[in-house]
Amino acid sequence: MPHVSAASSSTSTQAATDAARATLADHRAQRFVRTDPRGSRVYTARERAELLLDADTFVEFAPLRSNQPGAGSGVIAGWGLVDGRPVVVACHDASIAAGAIGAVMADAICRAQRFAIEKGFPIVYVNDSGGARVPDGILALHGCGEIFALNVQAQTKIPQISVILGPCAGAAAYSPALTDWTIMVKGHGHMFLTGPDVVRAATGEDATADEIGGSGMHTKTSGVAHLEAADELEALQAARQLLSYLPSSAEAPQAVTAAVPVNPISAEAISAVVPERASVPFDMHEVIDGILDNGARLELSPQYCASAITLFGRIDGRPVGVVANQPAVRGGILDSKNSVKIARFVEFCGRFAIPILTLVDVPGFLPGTVEEGRGIITQGAKVLKAYVDATNSMRLTVVVRKAYGGAYIAMGSASLGADHTWAWSNAEIAVMGPGGAVGLLHRRALAEAEDPAALREELAADYREQVARPYVAAGAGIVEDVIHPEETRERLVAAMRLLAHR
Amino acid sequence: MIAAKAEIVGNVWKILVRVGDQVGPGDPLVVLESMKMEIPVVAPGHGHVAAVLVTEGQIVQEGDPVVEIDNTLGA
C-alpha cells in the first residue's frame, strides 16, 4: 500500500487508512467467496480462529500483509483469549494456494511462534495445508524448516496444540509431530507424507487417503494424533478444553479452578472396584472416577494403546495428569507401544510442572520375541527416564493391586522420585508374581512333592503373605502407607494442597 | 465373515461359545491366560459363531484369529 506512507495531510491519511481498510474488507470478502463451495470445509480460516477464541477477542497480526494467490501469506495469525487467558493462533488459509506453505506464509507463522515463545503464551496451529508451496522452491522448504525449529524451541517453554482440519501433507505434517497434542477432525482431516496418488506411483500400494492418514488411522493405529473430533467445531472445542488444564507456559502458575467434590456414587463404589482374584480384569476408569473431582476430564489417545490410560482431570481444583494401567485391556500389561504413550505424557506433564498421579495395576512388561523385537527395553526405558526427569511435577503414586518386577519400578515408583506413594491394602508388590516365584524358589521341593499342585498353592499363598504384601514395602519405607481405597482422595488432596505454597 | 483376534500372546484358557451361538459386539468368546491375567477375546460385531479356531491349552500369538463369526445372515 504505497499510498499509505505517501499521505501528507491528515485528511489524506484518513482517506488512505480507509482505503486500506476497504481493501482488507475486500480481501476478506473475496476469501470467503473463493472458498465457496468450500468442499467439506465448514469454516474459513478466520472463522476457525474466532471459534477457537473467546468471542470478539481475536486480534490479527499484520492483516494487510499480501494474501494474493501465489505470493500471499495464506495464514491467519494472531492472538486472543481462551477462557480469559491469552493464546496465540495460526490458522492455515486453504483458500490461498490450498494452504500450501510458501516463504511469506512461513515467515508469518514464525512471527506468531516467536511472539508466543517470548511472551509465554500457548500456541494453537490450525492446519489445512497441501504442504510446501512448489513455486517458492527452496524458499518454501527453508520456511518449513524454520517453523520446525521454532516448534522444537517452543517445547520447553509453551504448550503447543495442532488441530488438523484439512489435509496436512508432506512438509506440513512434521510440524504437528513436533507439537504436544494433535487433534484431528473426522472426514477431511488427513496427515501423511504423501497422498494416495504418490503412494501408488512410488510403491504400487493402493490405499485411500483415509487408510494412509485419516483420523481413525492416526488415533487408533499410529498414535500420531491424540484426539478425534466429529466436526470442526468439536475439534476447536477440544483444543479449548485441553488448554483449560495447562499453564500458559513452563513459568506460569497452574490452571487452578474451584474445587469440585468427587462423584459420591463413584466414591462409594471405589472400595468394591478391584476384584479379589488378582487375575480378574476390571475397569480402571471406575477407580479414577472415585478419586478425581467430578466433571469433565480429557483422555488423550483413548483408542490407541488403551491398556494404558493417560488423561487430564482435577483434584481439589488443581489440574492433574493421570497415568494408569487398564487391566480391562490386554491385562494392563506394559509393552513397547504403550510405554511410549506413557513416557510422552509423563514427559509433557514434567515440562509444565503438572502434578502426575499414577495408578498401578500391572502384571509386568510383556516378555517374548515379539516385544523384544519391537525394542521393549529401549521403549520401557523411556518411561523410567520420563518419571525421573519430571522433577518439577509433584509425583503421586497409588498401587491399586499388582505391581510386579520392572513394571513396578517403571510406574512412578518411589525409586524414580515419586513424592508420595501409597498402596491399597490388597496390593501385591514383588519382583515377580506368586506363580513364577514359587516355581523358581521351590523347584526342588515341587519336583519331589507327592502333590505338587497342592504344595504350589500353599507356597503361593505363603509368598503372597510373606513377600508380596504391601506391609513389607511400607516397613521398608518404600511405600509411604497402606491405605483403604476410600482414603485415597483425601491423601491426594492433602498432598496437592502443599502445592499451593510453592 | 469376521474374525475375533487375540490381542496378546497367551494360552487359551476357556472357550465360552460354540458354533451357531449368536453373539454381539463386545461379547466375550474365549478367555486367554497371559501374564497370569484373564484376557477375554471379544466379538468385533454381530453374527453367529461359524468356527472356533482354537482349543483349550493352545498357545496363540497376537493377531491370530480365534473365532470366526458369520455376519452375513443379518443376525
PDB file of N, CA, C and O in Angstrom, chain A residues 77-108:
ATOM      1  N   ALA A  77      -2.924 -15.283  11.333  1.00  0.00           N
ATOM      2  CA  ALA A  77      -2.252 -15.455  12.627  1.00  0.00           C
ATOM      3  C   ALA A  77      -2.608 -14.298  13.540  1.00  0.00           C
ATOM      4  O   ALA A  77      -2.856 -13.187  13.077  1.00  0.00           O
ATOM      5  N   GLY A  78      -2.640 -14.565  14.818  1.00  0.00           N
ATOM      6  CA  GLY A  78      -2.952 -13.507  15.765  1.00  0.00           C
ATOM      7  C   GLY A  78      -3.038 -14.063  17.173  1.00  0.00           C
ATOM      8  O   GLY A  78      -2.522 -15.152  17.446  1.00  0.00           O
ATOM      9  N   TRP A  79      -3.667 -13.300  18.034  1.00  0.00           N
ATOM     10  CA  TRP A  79      -3.851 -13.794  19.391  1.00  0.00           C
ATOM     11  C   TRP A  79      -5.245 -13.422  19.872  1.00  0.00           C
ATOM     12  O   TRP A  79      -5.921 -12.595  19.279  1.00  0.00           O
ATOM     13  N   GLY A  80      -5.651 -14.079  20.933  1.00  0.00           N
ATOM     14  CA  GLY A  80      -6.944 -13.797  21.537  1.00  0.00           C
ATOM     15  C   GLY A  80      -6.977 -14.492  22.886  1.00  0.00           C
ATOM     16  O   GLY A  80      -5.923 -14.878  23.413  1.00  0.00           O
ATOM     17  N   LEU A  81      -8.157 -14.644  23.430  1.00  0.00           N
ATOM     18  CA  LEU A  81      -8.274 -15.245  24.759  1.00  0.00           C
ATOM     19  C   LEU A  81      -9.010 -16.582  24.677  1.00  0.00           C
ATOM     20  O   LEU A  81      -9.909 -16.758  23.862  1.00  0.00           O
ATOM     21  N   VAL A  82      -8.603 -17.516  25.533  1.00  0.00           N
ATOM     22  CA  VAL A  82      -9.357 -18.757  25.742  1.00  0.00           C
ATOM     23  C   VAL A  82      -9.655 -18.833  27.231  1.00  0.00           C
ATOM     24  O   VAL A  82      -8.725 -18.875  28.045  1.00  0.00           O
ATOM     25  N   ASP A  83     -10.908 -18.791  27.581  1.00  0.00           N
ATOM     26  CA  ASP A  83     -11.321 -18.702  28.989  1.00  0.00           C
ATOM     27  C   ASP A  83     -10.587 -17.569  29.696  1.00  0.00           C
ATOM     28  O   ASP A  83     -10.128 -17.708  30.832  1.00  0.00           O
ATOM     29  N   GLY A  84     -10.422 -16.460  28.975  1.00  0.00           N
ATOM     30  CA  GLY A  84      -9.806 -15.271  29.563  1.00  0.00           C
ATOM     31  C   GLY A  84      -8.291 -15.266  29.573  1.00  0.00           C
ATOM     32  O   GLY A  84      -7.688 -14.303  30.025  1.00  0.00           O
ATOM     33  N   ARG A  85      -7.642 -16.339  29.085  1.00  0.00           N
ATOM     34  CA  ARG A  85      -6.179 -16.374  29.083  1.00  0.00           C
ATOM     35  C   ARG A  85      -5.650 -16.253  27.664  1.00  0.00           C
ATOM     36  O   ARG A  85      -6.186 -16.873  26.739  1.00  0.00           O
ATOM     37  N   PRO A  86      -4.590 -15.456  27.452  1.00  0.00           N
ATOM     38  CA  PRO A  86      -4.080 -15.251  26.095  1.00  0.00           C
ATOM     39  C   PRO A  86      -3.574 -16.533  25.447  1.00  0.00           C
ATOM     40  O   PRO A  86      -2.936 -17.361  26.108  1.00  0.00           O
ATOM     41  N   VAL A  87      -3.898 -16.690  24.163  1.00  0.00           N
ATOM     42  CA  VAL A  87      -3.436 -17.824  23.355  1.00  0.00           C
ATOM     43  C   VAL A  87      -3.114 -17.282  21.965  1.00  0.00           C
ATOM     44  O   VAL A  87      -3.861 -16.466  21.430  1.00  0.00           O
ATOM     45  N   VAL A  88      -1.997 -17.725  21.392  1.00  0.00           N
ATOM     46  CA  VAL A  88      -1.633 -17.337  20.030  1.00  0.00           C
ATOM     47  C   VAL A  88      -2.168 -18.401  19.081  1.00  0.00           C
ATOM     48  O   VAL A  88      -2.207 -19.585  19.416  1.00  0.00           O
ATOM     49  N   VAL A  89      -2.609 -17.950  17.908  1.00  0.00           N
ATOM     50  CA  VAL A  89      -3.186 -18.902  16.963  1.00  0.00           C
ATOM     51  C   VAL A  89      -2.647 -18.622  15.558  1.00  0.00           C
ATOM     52  O   VAL A  89      -2.400 -17.470  15.189  1.00  0.00           O
ATOM     53  N   ALA A  90      -2.407 -19.707  14.797  1.00  0.00           N
ATOM     54  CA  ALA A  90      -2.019 -19.588  13.388  1.00  0.00           C
ATOM     55  C   ALA A  90      -2.881 -20.566  12.597  1.00  0.00           C
ATOM     56  O   ALA A  90      -2.757 -21.773  12.759  1.00  0.00           O
ATOM     57  N   CYS A  91      -3.766 -20.005  11.781  1.00  0.00           N
ATOM     58  CA  CYS A  91      -4.703 -20.841  11.009  1.00  0.00           C
ATOM     59  C   CYS A  91      -4.322 -20.834   9.537  1.00  0.00           C
ATOM     60  O   CYS A  91      -4.378 -19.782   8.885  1.00  0.00           O
ATOM     61  N   HIS A  92      -3.983 -21.982   8.994  1.00  0.00           N
ATOM     62  CA  HIS A  92      -3.745 -22.067   7.549  1.00  0.00           C
ATOM     63  C   HIS A  92      -5.020 -21.662   6.807  1.00  0.00           C
ATOM     64  O   HIS A  92      -6.115 -22.028   7.216  1.00  0.00           O
ATOM     65  N   ASP A  93      -4.838 -20.917   5.708  1.00  0.00           N
ATOM     66  CA  ASP A  93      -5.983 -20.487   4.914  1.00  0.00           C
ATOM     67  C   ASP A  93      -5.992 -21.256   3.594  1.00  0.00           C
ATOM     68  O   ASP A  93      -5.257 -20.926   2.658  1.00  0.00           O
ATOM     69  N   ALA A  94      -6.832 -22.286   3.533  1.00  0.00           N
ATOM     70  CA  ALA A  94      -6.838 -23.170   2.366  1.00  0.00           C
ATOM     71  C   ALA A  94      -7.377 -22.475   1.122  1.00  0.00           C
ATOM     72  O   ALA A  94      -7.279 -23.010   0.019  1.00  0.00           O
ATOM     73  N   SER A  95      -7.937 -21.246   1.289  1.00  0.00           N
ATOM     74  CA  SER A  95      -8.448 -20.536   0.119  1.00  0.00           C
ATOM     75  C   SER A  95      -7.313 -19.865  -0.649  1.00  0.00           C
ATOM     76  O   SER A  95      -7.513 -19.338  -1.731  1.00  0.00           O
ATOM     77  N   ILE A  96      -6.108 -19.853  -0.075  1.00  0.00           N
ATOM     78  CA  ILE A  96      -4.969 -19.261  -0.777  1.00  0.00           C
ATOM     79  C   ILE A  96      -3.942 -20.349  -1.053  1.00  0.00           C
ATOM     80  O   ILE A  96      -3.365 -20.923  -0.119  1.00  0.00           O
ATOM     81  N   ALA A  97      -3.776 -20.669  -2.322  1.00  0.00           N
ATOM     82  CA  ALA A  97      -2.823 -21.710  -2.746  1.00  0.00           C
ATOM     83  C   ALA A  97      -3.000 -22.996  -1.955  1.00  0.00           C
ATOM     84  O   ALA A  97      -2.029 -23.663  -1.598  1.00  0.00           O
ATOM     85  N   ALA A  98      -4.261 -23.338  -1.660  1.00  0.00           N
ATOM     86  CA  ALA A  98      -4.593 -24.577  -0.933  1.00  0.00           C
ATOM     87  C   ALA A  98      -3.855 -24.678   0.405  1.00  0.00           C
ATOM     88  O   ALA A  98      -3.600 -25.770   0.901  1.00  0.00           O
ATOM     89  N   GLY A  99      -3.533 -23.503   0.978  1.00  0.00           N
ATOM     90  CA  GLY A  99      -2.857 -23.513   2.276  1.00  0.00           C
ATOM     91  C   GLY A  99      -1.409 -23.963   2.193  1.00  0.00           C
ATOM     92  O   GLY A  99      -0.769 -24.208   3.217  1.00  0.00           O
ATOM     93  N   ALA A 100      -0.893 -24.099   0.978  1.00  0.00           N
ATOM     94  CA  ALA A 100       0.497 -24.554   0.833  1.00  0.00           C
ATOM     95  C   ALA A 100       1.439 -23.523   1.448  1.00  0.00           C
ATOM     96  O   ALA A 100       1.217 -22.312   1.343  1.00  0.00           O
ATOM     97  N   ILE A 101       2.492 -24.002   2.101  1.00  0.00           N
ATOM     98  CA  ILE A 101       3.378 -23.132   2.866  1.00  0.00           C
ATOM     99  C   ILE A 101       4.457 -22.549   1.955  1.00  0.00           C
ATOM    100  O   ILE A 101       5.332 -23.270   1.482  1.00  0.00           O
ATOM    101  N   GLY A 102       4.370 -21.244   1.705  1.00  0.00           N
ATOM    102  CA  GLY A 102       5.376 -20.534   0.935  1.00  0.00           C
ATOM    103  C   GLY A 102       6.242 -19.714   1.865  1.00  0.00           C
ATOM    104  O   GLY A 102       6.100 -19.771   3.095  1.00  0.00           O
ATOM    105  N   ALA A 103       7.136 -18.923   1.269  1.00  0.00           N
ATOM    106  CA  ALA A 103       8.089 -18.146   2.062  1.00  0.00           C
ATOM    107  C   ALA A 103       7.383 -17.144   2.970  1.00  0.00           C
ATOM    108  O   ALA A 103       7.713 -17.007   4.149  1.00  0.00           O
ATOM    109  N   VAL A 104       6.368 -16.425   2.418  1.00  0.00           N
ATOM    110  CA  VAL A 104       5.683 -15.396   3.204  1.00  0.00           C
ATOM    111  C   VAL A 104       4.865 -16.029   4.322  1.00  0.00           C
ATOM    112  O   VAL A 104       4.869 -15.577   5.462  1.00  0.00           O
ATOM    113  N   MET A 105       4.183 -17.110   3.983  1.00  0.00           N
ATOM    114  CA  MET A 105       3.366 -17.803   4.969  1.00  0.00           C
ATOM    115  C   MET A 105       4.233 -18.322   6.120  1.00  0.00           C
ATOM    116  O   MET A 105       3.897 -18.180   7.296  1.00  0.00           O
ATOM    117  N   ALA A 106       5.368 -18.931   5.775  1.00  0.00           N
ATOM    118  CA  ALA A 106       6.261 -19.462   6.806  1.00  0.00           C
ATOM    119  C   ALA A 106       6.738 -18.340   7.711  1.00  0.00           C
ATOM    120  O   ALA A 106       6.783 -18.484   8.944  1.00  0.00           O
ATOM    121  N   ASP A 107       7.059 -17.194   7.108  1.00  0.00           N
ATOM    122  CA  ASP A 107       7.523 -16.065   7.910  1.00  0.00           C
ATOM    123  C   ASP A 107       6.437 -15.593   8.873  1.00  0.00           C
ATOM    124  O   ASP A 107       6.711 -15.282  10.040  1.00  0.00           O
ATOM    125  N   ALA A 108       5.182 -15.571   8.377  1.00  0.00           N
ATOM    126  CA  ALA A 108       4.071 -15.136   9.235  1.00  0.00           C
ATOM    127  C   ALA A 108       3.868 -16.115  10.392  1.00  0.00           C
ATOM    128  O   ALA A 108       3.607 -15.700  11.536  1.00  0.00           O
TER     129      ALA A 108
END
